[in-house]
Coordinates of C-alpha atoms in Angstrom, one line a residue:
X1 CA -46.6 155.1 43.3
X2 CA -49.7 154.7 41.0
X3 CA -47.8 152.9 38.2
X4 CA -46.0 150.3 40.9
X5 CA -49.0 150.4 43.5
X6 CA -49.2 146.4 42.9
X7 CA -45.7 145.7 43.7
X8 CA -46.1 145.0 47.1
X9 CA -48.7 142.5 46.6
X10 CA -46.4 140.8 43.7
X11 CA -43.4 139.8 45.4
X12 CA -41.9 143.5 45.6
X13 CA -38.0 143.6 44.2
X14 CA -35.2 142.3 45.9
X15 CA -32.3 144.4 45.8
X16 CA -29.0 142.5 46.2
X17 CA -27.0 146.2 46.6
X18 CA -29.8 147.9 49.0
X19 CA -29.7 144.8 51.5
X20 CA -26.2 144.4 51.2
X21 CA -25.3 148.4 52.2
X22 CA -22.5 148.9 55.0
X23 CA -25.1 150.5 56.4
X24 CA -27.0 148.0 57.7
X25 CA -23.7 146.1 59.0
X26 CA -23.2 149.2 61.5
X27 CA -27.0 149.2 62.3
X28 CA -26.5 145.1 63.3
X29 CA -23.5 145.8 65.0
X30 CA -25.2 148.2 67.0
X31 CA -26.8 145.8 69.2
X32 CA -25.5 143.7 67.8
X33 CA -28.1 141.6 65.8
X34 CA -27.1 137.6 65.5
X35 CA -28.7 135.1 63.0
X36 CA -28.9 131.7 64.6
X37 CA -30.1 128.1 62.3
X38 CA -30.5 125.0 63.8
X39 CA -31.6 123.0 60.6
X40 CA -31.3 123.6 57.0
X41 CA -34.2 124.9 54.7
X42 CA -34.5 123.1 51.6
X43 CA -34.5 125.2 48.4
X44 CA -37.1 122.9 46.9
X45 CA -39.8 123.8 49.6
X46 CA -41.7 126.9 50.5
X47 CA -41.9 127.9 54.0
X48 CA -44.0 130.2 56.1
X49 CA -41.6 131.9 59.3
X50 CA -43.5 132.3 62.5
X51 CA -41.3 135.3 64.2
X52 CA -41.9 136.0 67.5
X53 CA -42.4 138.0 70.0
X54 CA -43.1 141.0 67.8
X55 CA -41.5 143.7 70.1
X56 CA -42.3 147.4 69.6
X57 CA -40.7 147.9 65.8
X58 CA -39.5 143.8 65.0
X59 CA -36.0 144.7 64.6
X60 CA -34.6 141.1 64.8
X61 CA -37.0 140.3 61.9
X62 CA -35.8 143.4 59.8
X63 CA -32.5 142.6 60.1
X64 CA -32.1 139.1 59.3
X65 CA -35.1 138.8 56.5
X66 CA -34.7 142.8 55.2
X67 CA -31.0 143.2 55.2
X68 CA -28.2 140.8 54.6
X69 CA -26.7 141.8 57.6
X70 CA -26.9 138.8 59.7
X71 CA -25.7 136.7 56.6
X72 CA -29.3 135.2 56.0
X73 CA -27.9 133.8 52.3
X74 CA -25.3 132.3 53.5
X75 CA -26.7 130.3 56.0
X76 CA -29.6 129.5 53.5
X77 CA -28.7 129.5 50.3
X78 CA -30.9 129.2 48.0
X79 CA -33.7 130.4 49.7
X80 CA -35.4 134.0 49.2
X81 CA -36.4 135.8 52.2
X82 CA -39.8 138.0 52.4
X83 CA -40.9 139.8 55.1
X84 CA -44.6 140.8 56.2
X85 CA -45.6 143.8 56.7
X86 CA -48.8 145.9 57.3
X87 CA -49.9 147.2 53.9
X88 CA -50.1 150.6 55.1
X89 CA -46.1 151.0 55.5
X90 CA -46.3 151.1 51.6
X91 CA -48.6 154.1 51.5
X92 CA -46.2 156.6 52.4
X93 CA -43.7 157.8 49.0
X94 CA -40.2 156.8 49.3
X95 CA -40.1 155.2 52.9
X96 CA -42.4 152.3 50.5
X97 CA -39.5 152.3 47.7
X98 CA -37.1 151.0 50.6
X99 CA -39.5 148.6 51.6
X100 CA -39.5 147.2 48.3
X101 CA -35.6 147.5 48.1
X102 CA -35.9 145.2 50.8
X103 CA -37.9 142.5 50.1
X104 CA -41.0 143.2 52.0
X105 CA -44.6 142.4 51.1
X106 CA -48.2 143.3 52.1
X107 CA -49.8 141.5 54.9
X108 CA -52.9 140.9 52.4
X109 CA -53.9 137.0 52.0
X110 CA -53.2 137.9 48.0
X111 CA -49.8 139.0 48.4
X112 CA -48.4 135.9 50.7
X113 CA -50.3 133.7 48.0
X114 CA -48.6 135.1 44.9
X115 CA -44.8 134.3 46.7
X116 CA -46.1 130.5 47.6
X117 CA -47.7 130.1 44.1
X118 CA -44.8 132.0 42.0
X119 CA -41.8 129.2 42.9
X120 CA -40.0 127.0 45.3
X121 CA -37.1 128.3 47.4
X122 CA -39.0 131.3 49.1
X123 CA -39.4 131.9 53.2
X124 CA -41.8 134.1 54.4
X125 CA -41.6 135.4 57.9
X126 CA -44.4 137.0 59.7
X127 CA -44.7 138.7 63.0
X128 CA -47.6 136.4 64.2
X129 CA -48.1 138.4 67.6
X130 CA -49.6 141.9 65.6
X131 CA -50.2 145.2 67.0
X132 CA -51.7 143.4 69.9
X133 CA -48.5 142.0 71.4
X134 CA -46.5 144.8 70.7
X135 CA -48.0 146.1 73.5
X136 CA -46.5 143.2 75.6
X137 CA -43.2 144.3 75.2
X138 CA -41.5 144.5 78.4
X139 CA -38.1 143.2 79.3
X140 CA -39.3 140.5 81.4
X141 CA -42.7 139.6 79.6
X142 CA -42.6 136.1 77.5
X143 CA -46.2 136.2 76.5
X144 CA -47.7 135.7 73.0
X145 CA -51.1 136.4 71.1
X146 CA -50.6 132.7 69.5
X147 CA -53.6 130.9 70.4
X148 CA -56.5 132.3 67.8
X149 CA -53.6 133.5 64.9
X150 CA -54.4 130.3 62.9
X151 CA -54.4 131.8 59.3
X152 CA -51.0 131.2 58.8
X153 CA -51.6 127.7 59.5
X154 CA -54.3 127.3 56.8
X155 CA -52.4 129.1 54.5
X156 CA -49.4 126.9 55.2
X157 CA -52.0 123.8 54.6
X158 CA -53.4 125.2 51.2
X159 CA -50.1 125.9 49.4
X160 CA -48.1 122.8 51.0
X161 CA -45.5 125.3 53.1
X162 CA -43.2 124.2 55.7
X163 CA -43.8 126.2 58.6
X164 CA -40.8 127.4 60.8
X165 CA -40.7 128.5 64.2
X166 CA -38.4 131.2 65.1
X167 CA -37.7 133.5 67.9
X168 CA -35.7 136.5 68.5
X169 CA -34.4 136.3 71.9
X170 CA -34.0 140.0 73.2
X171 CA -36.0 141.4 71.3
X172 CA -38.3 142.7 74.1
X173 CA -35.6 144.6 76.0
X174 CA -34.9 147.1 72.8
X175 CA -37.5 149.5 74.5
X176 CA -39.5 150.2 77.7
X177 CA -42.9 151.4 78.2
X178 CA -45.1 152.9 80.6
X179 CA -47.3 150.1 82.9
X180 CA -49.9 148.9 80.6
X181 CA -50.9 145.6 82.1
X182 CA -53.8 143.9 81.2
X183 CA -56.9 145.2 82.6
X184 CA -55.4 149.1 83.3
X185 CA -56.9 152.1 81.7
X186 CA -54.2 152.6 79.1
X187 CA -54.1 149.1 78.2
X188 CA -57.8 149.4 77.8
X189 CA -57.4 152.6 75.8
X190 CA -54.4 150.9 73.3
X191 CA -56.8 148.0 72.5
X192 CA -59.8 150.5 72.1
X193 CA -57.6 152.5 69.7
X194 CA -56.3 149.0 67.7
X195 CA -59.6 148.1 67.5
X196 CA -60.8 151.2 65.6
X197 CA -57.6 151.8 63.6
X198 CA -56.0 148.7 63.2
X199 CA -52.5 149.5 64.7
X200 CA -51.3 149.6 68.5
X201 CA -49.9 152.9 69.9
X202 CA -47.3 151.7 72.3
X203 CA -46.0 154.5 74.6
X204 CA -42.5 153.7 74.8
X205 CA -39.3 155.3 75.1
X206 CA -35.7 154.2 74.9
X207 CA -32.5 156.2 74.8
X208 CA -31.1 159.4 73.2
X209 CA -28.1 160.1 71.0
X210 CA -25.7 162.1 73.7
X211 CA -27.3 160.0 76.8
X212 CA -29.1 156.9 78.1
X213 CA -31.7 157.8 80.3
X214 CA -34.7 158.6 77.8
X215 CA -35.5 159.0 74.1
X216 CA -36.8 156.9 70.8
X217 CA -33.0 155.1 69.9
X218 CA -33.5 151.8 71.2
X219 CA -31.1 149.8 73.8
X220 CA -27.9 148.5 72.9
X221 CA -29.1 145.3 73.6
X222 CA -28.0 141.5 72.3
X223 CA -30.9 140.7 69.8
X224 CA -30.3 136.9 68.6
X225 CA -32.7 135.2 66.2
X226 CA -33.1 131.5 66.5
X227 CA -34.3 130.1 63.1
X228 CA -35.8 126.7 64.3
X229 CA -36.6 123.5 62.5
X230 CA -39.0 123.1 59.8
X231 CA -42.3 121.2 60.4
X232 CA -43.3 119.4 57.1
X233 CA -46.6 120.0 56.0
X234 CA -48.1 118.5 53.1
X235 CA -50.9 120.4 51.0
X236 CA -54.4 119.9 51.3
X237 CA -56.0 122.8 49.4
X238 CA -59.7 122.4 51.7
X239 CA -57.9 121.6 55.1
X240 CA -60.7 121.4 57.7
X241 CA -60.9 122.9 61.2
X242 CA -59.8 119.7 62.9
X243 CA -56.4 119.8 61.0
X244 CA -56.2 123.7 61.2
X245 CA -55.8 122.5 64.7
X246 CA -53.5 120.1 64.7
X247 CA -51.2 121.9 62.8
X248 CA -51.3 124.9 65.0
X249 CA -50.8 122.8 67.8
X250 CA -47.6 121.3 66.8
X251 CA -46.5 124.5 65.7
X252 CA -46.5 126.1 69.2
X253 CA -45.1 123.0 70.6
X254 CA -42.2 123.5 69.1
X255 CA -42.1 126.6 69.3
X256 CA -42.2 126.3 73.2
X257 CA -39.6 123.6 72.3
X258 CA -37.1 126.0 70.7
X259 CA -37.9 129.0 73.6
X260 CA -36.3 126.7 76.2
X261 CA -33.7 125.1 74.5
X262 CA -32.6 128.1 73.9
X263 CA -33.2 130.7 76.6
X264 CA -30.6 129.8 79.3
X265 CA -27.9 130.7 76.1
X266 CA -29.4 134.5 75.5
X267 CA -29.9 135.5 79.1
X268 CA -33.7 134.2 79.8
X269 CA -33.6 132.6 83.5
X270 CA -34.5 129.0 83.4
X271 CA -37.8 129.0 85.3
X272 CA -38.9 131.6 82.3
X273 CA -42.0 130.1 80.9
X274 CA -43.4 130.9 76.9
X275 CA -47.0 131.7 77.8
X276 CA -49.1 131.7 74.7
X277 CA -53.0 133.3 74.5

C-alpha cells in the first residue's frame, strides 16, 4: 500500500481479466443491470460522465464503468472507462487492490486531471449527487443535489471534455430507508454527521439471502443506465463564472431532457418530474 499509495491518483490499472470475471455477469444478471447509448463517444475526445441519482451504493455506475458486464467496450470502443470514487475506499488493504483492478480513481481534483491530461479516448463518470443525495434514495424520489455541484463543469471547461449526461433508471428502488425527509430529526442528524465526517450514513435495509422482507442484499430490481449524448465543450483553461454557468445550465437541461425521454420506457410514471437543488 505504501509503494503504490499514488496509484489511485495516476489513472489506477485496468485489468482486462478482473472486469471481465463471470462473476460479475451473475452479479448483472442479478437485477439484472442494462447498459443503454443513445449517441456514440468519439475516441478522439475526453469526456467527463455526469451519473445520476447516486442511490445508496451506485450500483448502475459500478457495473457498467467497473466491470465489463453490461458490455461498456463494445458499445464504446475505443474509449476507457474510470470511475470516481471517494479516496478513502482506497485506504482499506485489499478491498483498494480491487478498486484498482477495476478502473477506479480518487475523487481528488489531481487524480481526474492526470486521466484528462494523460490522452484522448478516456470517460470519466462521477456520481455528481455525493453523500448528500444518497440520502434521497427512495423508490419514488427523483430529486438531485445538481444545482451548486459545478466543479465538474469547470474542470470539463479547463481540459476541453465533453460532458455526458447519464442516468440510471432504477437505481433508487435497490434499497429502502427509514423516513428521513427533509427537515426530520434524522435527516438533520445524517447531514450533521456528513458535515463532520464527510460521508452520509443512510439507514437502509433491503433483503436477506433465504427471504425478502429485511436485510443488506439489495432488491432484484431492473437497473438500466442511459448513457446520453455528449455536449461539446471547447477548452478555455481560465473559464469565468458567467460560462461556469452556462455550461452547467445546458448540462441539466439535458439532462432533464434524457430523464423524460426516457422514463415512461423503465417504469417512471409520466407526470414524474427530475427536480434538481
Amino acid at each position: 500500500m505504501i509503494y503504490d499509495r499514488k496509484t489511485p491518483c495516476r489513472g489506477s490499472r485496468h485489468s482486462k481479466f478482473w472486469r471481465s470475471l463471470t462473476l460479475w455477469h451473475h452479479f448483472a444478471n442479478y437485477f439484472p443491470l442494462k447498459l443503454v447509448k443513445t449517441a456514440e463517444l468519439d475516441p478522439k475526445n475526453n469526456y467527463i460522465v455526469g451519473s445520476h441519482p447516486h442511490g445508496v451504493l451506485s450500483i448502475g455506475a459500478f457495473g457498467s464503468f467497473c466491470t465489463e458486464a453490461t458490455g461498456f467496450s463494445e458499445n464504446f470502443p475505443g474509449i476507457t472507462p474510470y470511475q470516481v470514487t471517494l479516496h478513502g475506499q482506497f485506504q482499506f488493504p485489499f478491498r483498494r487492490e480491487l478498486s484498482v483492478l477495476c478502473g477506479a480513481i480518487s475523487s481528488e481534483k489531481e487524480s481526474i486531471e492526470y486521466v484528462l491530461k494523460k490522452a484522448k479516448g478516456n470517460a470519466i463518470s462521477i456520481v455528481l449527487g455525493g453523500a448528500e443525495e444518497a440520502l434521497d434514495c427512495h423508490p419514488d424520489n427523483y430529486d438531485l443535489r445538481l444545482s451548486t455541484r459545478k466543479g465538474f463543469v469547470k474542470l470539463a471547461l479547463k481540459h476541453g471534455a465533453h460532458l455526458v449526461p447519464m442516468y440510471n433508471f432504477g437505481e433508487n428502488k435497490t434499497y429502502d430507508q427509514l423516513d428521513n425527509r427533509r427537515g426530520t430529526r434524522l435527516r438533520n442528524f445524517q447531514t450533521t454527521f456528513k458535515r463532520y465526517f464527510g460521508f452520509s450514513a443512510p439507514i437502509f435495509f433491503g433483503r436477506g439471502i433465504f427471504q425478502y422482507s429485511v436485510g443488506l442484499i439489495p432488491y432484484r430490481t431492473p437497473i438500466t443506465t442511459v448513457v446520453g449524448k455528449p455536449i461539446a465543450v471547447k477548452q478555455n483553461s481560465t473559464p469565468t463564472q458567467e460560462e461556469i454557468d452556462i455550461l452547467h445550465s445546458e448540462y441539466c437541461k439535458q439532462l432533464i431532457q434524457l430523464f423524460d425521454e426516457n422514463k415512461t420506457k423503465y417504469g417512471i410514471p409520466e407526470n414524474a418530474n427530475l427536480n434538481i437543488y
